[in-house]
Amino acid sequence: MRTIRHAVSAALLLVLGSTALTAVAQNNLDLRYEYDEIVVSVPFEDAEAETALPVTVLAGETLYEDVGDSLGETLKHQIGLNSASFGPAVGQPVIRGQTARRVMVLQNSVGVTDVAAFSPDHVNAVEAILAERIEVVRGPSTLLYGSGAIGGVVNVIDNRVPESLPDQTQFSLRQTSNSVNSGANTAVRLDAATGNLAFHISAYRRDNDNVEIKGFAIDEVAVEALEELVAEHLEEEGHHEEEEGHDGEDHEEEEVENTQGFIGNSDAEADGTTFGFSFVGDNGFIGFSVSELNNDYGLPPGAHGHHEEEGHEEEEGHDEEEGEEEEEEGHEEEVEFVRLNMESSRQDLRAGLDFKDGWIRSVRASLGFTDYEHSEIEFFEDGDSHIGTLFTKEGTEGRFTLTHAPMGNWSGVIGLQTSSSEFSAAGEEAFIPRSDLSSTGLFLVERYDGGDFTAELGLRLEDNSVDPNGACENETSATSISGSVMYDLNEDSNMLFSVSRSERSPAVEELYSNIDANTCAEFADEEDLVVHAATGLFEIGNPNLDKETSNNLEFGYRLQGTRFTGQVSAYYNQIDNYIFLDLAGEEHEGVQVANWLARDASFTGFEAEVAFNVMETDSTALSLRLFGDAVAAEFDAGGNVPRIPAGKLGAELSYLAPKWSANLQATSIGDQEDTGELELSTSGYTNLSFYADYNFTFQGDSDLKVFVRGDNLLDEEIRNHASFLKNFAPEPGMGITVGLRFDY
C-alpha cells in the first residue's frame, strides 16, 4: 500500500506540474521530447505516437548521455525501467518489476543466446555502447517474441547488417574516462558503401578498476539482521540445525573483508568487434555479419556463497606442476575471490524484400548463430586458481515476417519464429543438467484503421521443449492473444487501451535445478545437491510446474501538442502460476534450501512523464521534464513478491544552444518497505546527475563534441532493492565522466 500511495502522490505532482508550467510555455515550440521515433519492435514499425503499446526509445543524444557499463545501467533512468545489479559489472534490465526469464533481450529483433537469465550474476551478451538505438516494450510482448517476453522486450539495434546504403561515409569515435572506477571506454564505428554494397565495422574496449563508493561495501547491520531473520524462520519451521550429521556450532562461516571507499574485486574489462555487409537493391537487401564479444569481470566479496572447498581435485584445464605436493583432501582453502569470463561469437544473416503491388507487400528474414562460453574462475588464498564452473550454450534462432496488403480497412503481419540451443554446465556449480532447448512460434497481428480509432488483434501459438537428456522431457504449448485500441481525441492526443493474455513455459532452471533427470525427482542422496553460489541457496526445481498465464489490462493517455508532450499509463497484471524461489524452511550443510514453486500474483503500477519548453528564443530553449513510476506486486494468498524496485519521481531541466547543451536531473527513489519473505526493507535516496557538452564544427561535415557527466553528485550510499547483492555492494559513489565524440 505504501507503494500505491507513493504512486498516487507522484501522479498528482506530475499533473499539477504540467498544469502550472503550461501557463508559461510558448506556442510552436521545438520540443526536445517527442514521440516520432519509428519503432521496429512493434508489429507495424510505427512511430511512438502511432502505437498503442507502451514503448521507450533511446536514440541519438539521449542514448549517448545515458549509456552505461551494462544494459540495465543504461535503461534504469527511464519510466517503468530499473536495473537488477549484481555488482558494478552486471545490470540486468527490469521492466515493471520483472526481469530474467520474463524480460527478453534482443539484438536487431533476434534473441540473444546467453545464460544471463539463468543467474543474476551473469551479464547480458549484448553491449549498449555501440547501439544505434534501444527500444523497450514495457509490458507483455509474447505475441511477437515468445513466452520469454511475458514481462517486456529490450531490443538493441546496431545496424550491423545495413538495410540501406548510407548517403556518405560515416565514421564516429567515442572516448570516455570515469573517475568512479578509473574507467577508460573507447568505441569506433564506420558505415560506408561502394556501389550496391554497404559495410559496417565497429569495435569497443572498456577497462575499469575497482568502483569507488561512499562508506563500507558491506552493510554489516543489514547482514546480521537478515541472518537473524533467517534463523528465526528456520526455527519456526523446525528445521534449524536439526539435520542428521549437521552441527551448527561446527560450521565455520566464510569471513568476508569489508572494504571502505571501494568495492573489492569489482574491476572489469571488455572488448568486442563487429563486421557486416549487405547487398542493397531497389527493392530489398541481403547481408551477413560476424561479431566477437568478451567480458571479464569480478564479483564483489560476499557475492558467491562458497564455503570451505573440500575435495578440490585436479580438473580439466588445471595442471599441477610436477613435484608439487598433492593433498589427499584436495584444496582446503577458502575461495578468495571469483571472476567471470564471458566469450560470445555470433553470426547473423538478414534479408528483406519490398513489393509495390500484390498481396505481399514486404518480407523480412533473420537467422542468428551463437557460440557462447561462460567461465567462473575461483582464486584461492595461496595464489592457485581453477575454473569452478563452465557454462556453454550454442544456439540458432530464426525469424520470418510477412506484411500483406490492406484488405479493406485491415492490414496485417504474419510471422514465424524458431530457436534451438544446447546448454551445459560442468563443475562445482553445475546444478542444472545438460539440456536441449527448442521453441517454435507462429503469430498473426491484424490492424483495423477506423479513422479516429485504430484497433489491433493478435494471436501467437508456440511449442516449447526442455530436454535434460533423461526421462523427464518437458513439452508445453503456449497461446497468447492480445487486443488494443487507440482513439484520437484530437490531432494532439489519444487514449490507449490494451488487454492481453500471455503464457510462459517454465524454464530449465525452474524445472530441473538439482533434479535427477533419470528419476525426475530430487537427488536421493542429499550430498549430490549443488549450491547456487550467486544466491547462496540449494535451489530445487519442480518438473511438474505448469506454465505461467498473464492477464494484463492497461489504460493510457498520450499528448504531443504545441505546448508540451506527455504520457501516462496505468496497468494491472494478474499472473496465474507465477514461478518463484520459495525458501523451504530448512538447511543442508548450513545452506538454505529453496524450492521453485508457483503461486498466483498481481502487479499493479503506473508510469507518467511530461515535458515542456519553458522558454525559447530563436537559438536557445529551456525545457523541463517530470517523470515517475511505481509498481506493487503481491501474492494473492498474501505477502509481497520479492526484489520489487521502489517507485521513483524525478525532474530534468535541459538547456539547448547552437553550440552546447546542458541538463540537470534529480531522481528521488522511495523507501521500499513492501518486502517479500526473508527480505529487508531498503532506504530511499536522491540521485542528482549533470551533463554538459560543447560542439566544434569543422569543414567537411565533421564535428567534435566534448562532454562531461556527473553521477550521484550527492555521493549517496545507494542500495538497490532489486539486487541480490544490496547488502554487499552498493551502487557507485560520486563519479565524473569526461569524454569526446568525433563524427564524420
CSV table of N, CA and C in Angstrom, one decimal, residues 103-196:
chain,number,residue,atom,x,y,z
A,103,VAL,N,11.8,-11.1,-19.2
A,103,VAL,CA,12.2,-10.0,-20.0
A,103,VAL,C,13.2,-10.5,-21.1
A,104,MET,N,12.8,-10.4,-22.3
A,104,MET,CA,13.6,-10.9,-23.4
A,104,MET,C,14.5,-9.8,-24.0
A,105,VAL,N,15.8,-10.1,-24.0
A,105,VAL,CA,16.8,-9.2,-24.6
A,105,VAL,C,17.0,-9.6,-26.0
A,106,LEU,N,16.9,-8.7,-27.0
A,106,LEU,CA,17.1,-9.0,-28.4
A,106,LEU,C,18.2,-8.1,-28.9
A,107,GLN,N,18.8,-8.6,-30.0
A,107,GLN,CA,19.7,-7.8,-30.8
A,107,GLN,C,19.2,-7.8,-32.2
A,108,ASN,N,18.8,-6.6,-32.7
A,108,ASN,CA,18.2,-6.5,-34.0
A,108,ASN,C,17.1,-7.4,-34.2
A,109,SER,N,16.2,-7.5,-33.2
A,109,SER,CA,14.9,-8.2,-33.2
A,109,SER,C,15.1,-9.8,-33.1
A,110,VAL,N,16.3,-10.2,-32.9
A,110,VAL,CA,16.6,-11.6,-32.8
A,110,VAL,C,17.2,-11.9,-31.4
A,111,GLY,N,16.7,-13.0,-30.8
A,111,GLY,CA,17.1,-13.3,-29.4
A,111,GLY,C,18.6,-13.4,-29.2
A,112,VAL,N,19.1,-13.0,-28.0
A,112,VAL,CA,20.5,-13.1,-27.6
A,112,VAL,C,20.7,-14.4,-26.9
A,113,THR,N,21.5,-15.3,-27.4
A,113,THR,CA,21.8,-16.6,-26.8
A,113,THR,C,22.9,-16.4,-25.8
A,114,ASP,N,22.5,-16.4,-24.5
A,114,ASP,CA,23.5,-16.4,-23.4
A,114,ASP,C,22.9,-17.1,-22.2
A,115,VAL,N,23.5,-16.9,-21.0
A,115,VAL,CA,22.9,-17.6,-19.8
A,115,VAL,C,22.6,-16.5,-18.8
A,116,ALA,N,22.3,-15.3,-19.2
A,116,ALA,CA,22.0,-14.2,-18.3
A,116,ALA,C,20.8,-14.5,-17.4
A,117,ALA,N,19.8,-15.1,-18.1
A,117,ALA,CA,18.6,-15.4,-17.3
A,117,ALA,C,18.7,-16.5,-16.3
A,118,PHE,N,19.8,-17.3,-16.4
A,118,PHE,CA,20.0,-18.5,-15.5
A,118,PHE,C,20.4,-18.0,-14.1
A,119,SER,N,21.0,-16.9,-14.0
A,119,SER,CA,21.6,-16.5,-12.7
A,119,SER,C,21.8,-15.0,-12.7
A,120,PRO,N,21.5,-14.3,-11.6
A,120,PRO,CA,21.6,-12.9,-11.5
A,120,PRO,C,23.0,-12.3,-11.6
A,121,ASP,N,24.1,-13.2,-11.5
A,121,ASP,CA,25.5,-12.7,-11.6
A,121,ASP,C,26.0,-12.8,-13.1
A,122,HIS,N,25.2,-13.2,-14.0
A,122,HIS,CA,25.6,-13.4,-15.4
A,122,HIS,C,25.2,-12.1,-16.2
A,123,VAL,N,26.2,-11.6,-16.9
A,123,VAL,CA,26.0,-10.4,-17.7
A,123,VAL,C,25.3,-10.7,-19.0
A,124,ASN,N,24.5,-9.8,-19.6
A,124,ASN,CA,23.9,-9.9,-20.9
A,124,ASN,C,25.0,-9.9,-22.0
A,125,ALA,N,24.9,-10.8,-22.9
A,125,ALA,CA,25.9,-10.8,-24.0
A,125,ALA,C,25.5,-9.8,-25.1
A,126,VAL,N,25.3,-8.6,-24.8
A,126,VAL,CA,25.0,-7.5,-25.7
A,126,VAL,C,25.4,-6.2,-25.1
A,127,GLU,N,26.0,-5.3,-25.9
A,127,GLU,CA,26.6,-4.1,-25.4
A,127,GLU,C,25.8,-2.9,-25.9
A,128,ALA,N,25.5,-1.9,-25.0
A,128,ALA,CA,24.8,-0.7,-25.3
A,128,ALA,C,25.7,0.3,-25.9
A,129,ILE,N,27.0,0.2,-25.7
A,129,ILE,CA,27.9,1.3,-26.1
A,129,ILE,C,27.9,1.6,-27.6
A,130,LEU,N,27.7,0.5,-28.4
A,130,LEU,CA,27.7,0.6,-29.9
A,130,LEU,C,26.3,0.7,-30.5
A,131,ALA,N,25.3,0.7,-29.6
A,131,ALA,CA,23.9,0.7,-30.1
A,131,ALA,C,23.5,2.0,-30.9
A,132,GLU,N,22.8,1.8,-31.9
A,132,GLU,CA,22.2,3.0,-32.7
A,132,GLU,C,21.0,3.5,-32.0
A,133,ARG,N,20.3,2.5,-31.4
A,133,ARG,CA,19.1,2.8,-30.6
A,133,ARG,C,18.7,1.6,-29.8
A,134,ILE,N,18.0,1.9,-28.7
A,134,ILE,CA,17.5,0.8,-27.9
A,134,ILE,C,16.0,1.0,-27.7
A,135,GLU,N,15.2,0.0,-28.0
A,135,GLU,CA,13.8,0.1,-27.9
A,135,GLU,C,13.3,-0.9,-26.8
A,136,VAL,N,12.4,-0.4,-26.0
A,136,VAL,CA,11.9,-1.2,-24.9
A,136,VAL,C,10.4,-1.2,-25.0
A,137,VAL,N,9.8,-2.4,-25.1
A,137,VAL,CA,8.3,-2.5,-25.0
A,137,VAL,C,8.0,-2.9,-23.5
A,138,ARG,N,7.3,-2.0,-22.8
A,138,ARG,CA,7.1,-2.2,-21.4
A,138,ARG,C,5.7,-2.9,-21.3
A,139,GLY,N,5.8,-4.1,-20.9
A,139,GLY,CA,4.6,-5.0,-20.7
A,139,GLY,C,4.7,-6.2,-21.6
A,140,PRO,N,3.7,-7.1,-21.5
A,140,PRO,CA,3.7,-8.4,-22.2
A,140,PRO,C,3.9,-8.2,-23.7
A,141,SER,N,4.9,-8.9,-24.2
A,141,SER,CA,5.3,-8.8,-25.6
A,141,SER,C,5.4,-10.2,-26.2
A,142,THR,N,4.7,-11.2,-25.7
A,142,THR,CA,4.9,-12.6,-26.1
A,142,THR,C,4.4,-12.8,-27.5
A,143,LEU,N,3.5,-11.9,-28.0
A,143,LEU,CA,2.8,-12.1,-29.3
A,143,LEU,C,3.9,-12.1,-30.4
A,144,LEU,N,4.8,-11.2,-30.3
A,144,LEU,CA,5.8,-11.1,-31.4
A,144,LEU,C,7.1,-11.9,-31.1
A,145,TYR,N,7.4,-12.1,-29.8
A,145,TYR,CA,8.8,-12.6,-29.5
A,145,TYR,C,8.8,-13.8,-28.6
A,146,GLY,N,7.7,-14.4,-28.2
A,146,GLY,CA,7.7,-15.6,-27.5
A,146,GLY,C,7.4,-15.5,-26.0
A,147,SER,N,7.3,-16.6,-25.3
A,147,SER,CA,6.9,-16.6,-23.9
A,147,SER,C,7.9,-16.0,-23.0
A,148,GLY,N,9.2,-15.9,-23.4
A,148,GLY,CA,10.2,-15.2,-22.6
A,148,GLY,C,10.0,-13.7,-22.5
A,149,ALA,N,9.1,-13.2,-23.3
A,149,ALA,CA,8.8,-11.7,-23.3
A,149,ALA,C,7.5,-11.4,-22.5
A,150,ILE,N,7.1,-12.3,-21.6
A,150,ILE,CA,5.9,-12.1,-20.8
A,150,ILE,C,5.9,-10.8,-20.0
A,151,GLY,N,7.1,-10.3,-19.7
A,151,GLY,CA,7.2,-9.0,-18.9
A,151,GLY,C,7.6,-7.8,-19.8
A,152,GLY,N,8.2,-8.1,-21.0
A,152,GLY,CA,8.6,-7.0,-21.8
A,152,GLY,C,9.8,-7.4,-22.7
A,153,VAL,N,10.2,-6.5,-23.5
A,153,VAL,CA,11.3,-6.7,-24.5
A,153,VAL,C,12.3,-5.5,-24.5
A,154,VAL,N,13.6,-5.9,-24.6
A,154,VAL,CA,14.6,-4.9,-24.8
A,154,VAL,C,15.3,-5.2,-26.1
A,155,ASN,N,15.2,-4.4,-27.1
A,155,ASN,CA,15.7,-4.6,-28.4
A,155,ASN,C,16.9,-3.6,-28.7
A,156,VAL,N,18.1,-4.2,-28.7
A,156,VAL,CA,19.3,-3.4,-29.0
A,156,VAL,C,19.6,-3.4,-30.5
A,157,ILE,N,19.5,-2.2,-31.2
A,157,ILE,CA,19.7,-2.2,-32.6
A,157,ILE,C,21.0,-1.4,-32.9
A,158,ASP,N,21.8,-2.1,-33.8
A,158,ASP,CA,23.1,-1.5,-34.1
A,158,ASP,C,23.5,-1.5,-35.6
A,159,ASN,N,22.5,-1.8,-36.4
A,159,ASN,CA,22.7,-1.7,-37.9
A,159,ASN,C,23.9,-2.5,-38.4
A,160,ARG,N,24.2,-3.6,-37.7
A,160,ARG,CA,25.4,-4.4,-38.1
A,160,ARG,C,25.2,-5.1,-39.5
A,161,VAL,N,23.9,-5.3,-39.9
A,161,VAL,CA,23.6,-5.7,-41.3
A,161,VAL,C,22.8,-4.6,-41.9
A,162,PRO,N,23.5,-3.7,-42.7
A,162,PRO,CA,22.8,-2.5,-43.2
A,162,PRO,C,21.6,-2.8,-44.1
A,163,GLU,N,20.5,-2.1,-43.9
A,163,GLU,CA,19.3,-2.3,-44.8
A,163,GLU,C,19.3,-1.3,-45.9
A,164,SER,N,20.1,-0.3,-45.8
A,164,SER,CA,20.1,0.7,-46.9
A,164,SER,C,21.5,1.2,-47.1
A,165,LEU,N,21.8,1.9,-48.2
A,165,LEU,CA,23.1,2.5,-48.5
A,165,LEU,C,23.2,3.9,-47.8
A,166,PRO,N,24.3,4.1,-47.0
A,166,PRO,CA,24.4,5.4,-46.5
A,166,PRO,C,24.7,6.4,-47.5
A,167,ASP,N,24.2,7.7,-47.4
A,167,ASP,CA,24.4,8.7,-48.3
A,167,ASP,C,25.9,9.1,-48.5
A,168,GLN,N,26.7,8.9,-47.4
A,168,GLN,CA,28.1,9.2,-47.4
A,168,GLN,C,28.8,8.4,-46.4
A,169,THR,N,30.1,8.3,-46.4
A,169,THR,CA,30.8,7.5,-45.4
A,169,THR,C,30.6,8.2,-44.1
A,170,GLN,N,30.3,7.4,-43.1
A,170,GLN,CA,30.1,7.9,-41.7
A,170,GLN,C,31.1,7.2,-40.7
A,171,PHE,N,31.8,8.0,-40.0
A,171,PHE,CA,32.8,7.5,-39.0
A,171,PHE,C,32.6,8.2,-37.7
A,172,SER,N,32.6,7.4,-36.6
A,172,SER,CA,32.5,8.0,-35.3
A,172,SER,C,33.5,7.4,-34.3
A,173,LEU,N,34.0,8.2,-33.4
A,173,LEU,CA,34.9,7.8,-32.4
A,173,LEU,C,34.4,8.3,-31.1
A,174,ARG,N,34.3,7.5,-30.1
A,174,ARG,CA,33.9,7.9,-28.7
A,174,ARG,C,34.9,7.4,-27.7
A,175,GLN,N,35.3,8.4,-26.9
A,175,GLN,CA,36.3,8.1,-25.8
A,175,GLN,C,35.8,8.7,-24.5
A,176,THR,N,35.8,7.9,-23.4
A,176,THR,CA,35.4,8.5,-22.2
A,176,THR,C,36.4,8.0,-21.1
A,177,SER,N,36.4,8.7,-20.0
A,177,SER,CA,37.2,8.4,-18.8
A,177,SER,C,36.3,8.7,-17.6
A,178,ASN,N,36.3,7.8,-16.6
A,178,ASN,CA,35.4,7.9,-15.5
A,178,ASN,C,36.1,7.9,-14.2
A,179,SER,N,35.9,8.8,-13.3
A,179,SER,CA,36.7,8.9,-12.1
A,179,SER,C,36.2,7.9,-11.1
A,180,VAL,N,35.0,7.4,-11.1
A,180,VAL,CA,34.5,6.5,-10.1
A,180,VAL,C,35.1,5.1,-10.1
A,181,ASN,N,35.7,4.7,-11.3
A,181,ASN,CA,36.4,3.4,-11.4
A,181,ASN,C,37.6,3.5,-12.3
A,182,SER,N,38.1,4.8,-12.5
A,182,SER,CA,39.3,5.0,-13.3
A,182,SER,C,39.1,4.3,-14.7
A,183,GLY,N,37.8,4.3,-15.1
A,183,GLY,CA,37.4,3.6,-16.4
A,183,GLY,C,37.8,4.4,-17.6
A,184,ALA,N,38.2,3.6,-18.6
A,184,ALA,CA,38.5,4.2,-20.0
A,184,ALA,C,37.7,3.3,-21.0
A,185,ASN,N,36.8,4.0,-21.7
A,185,ASN,CA,36.0,3.3,-22.7
A,185,ASN,C,36.3,3.9,-24.1
A,186,THR,N,36.5,3.1,-25.1
A,186,THR,CA,36.7,3.5,-26.4
A,186,THR,C,35.7,2.8,-27.4
A,187,ALA,N,35.1,3.5,-28.3
A,187,ALA,CA,34.2,2.9,-29.3
A,187,ALA,C,34.4,3.5,-30.6
A,188,VAL,N,34.5,2.8,-31.7
A,188,VAL,CA,34.6,3.3,-33.0
A,188,VAL,C,33.6,2.6,-33.9
A,189,ARG,N,33.2,3.3,-34.9
A,189,ARG,CA,32.2,2.8,-35.8
A,189,ARG,C,32.4,3.4,-37.2
A,190,LEU,N,32.2,2.6,-38.3
A,190,LEU,CA,32.4,3.0,-39.6
A,190,LEU,C,31.2,2.4,-40.5
A,191,ASP,N,30.5,3.2,-41.2
A,191,ASP,CA,29.5,2.8,-42.1
A,191,ASP,C,29.8,3.4,-43.5
A,192,ALA,N,29.9,2.6,-44.5
A,192,ALA,CA,30.3,3.1,-45.8
A,192,ALA,C,29.6,2.2,-46.9
A,193,ALA,N,29.8,2.7,-48.1
A,193,ALA,CA,29.2,1.9,-49.2
A,193,ALA,C,30.0,2.1,-50.5
A,194,THR,N,30.0,1.1,-51.3
A,194,THR,CA,30.6,1.2,-52.6
A,194,THR,C,29.7,0.5,-53.6
A,195,GLY,N,29.2,1.2,-54.6
A,195,GLY,CA,28.2,0.6,-55.4
A,195,GLY,C,26.9,0.2,-54.6
A,196,ASN,N,26.5,-1.0,-54.8
A,196,ASN,CA,25.4,-1.6,-54.1
A,196,ASN,C,25.8,-2.3,-52.8
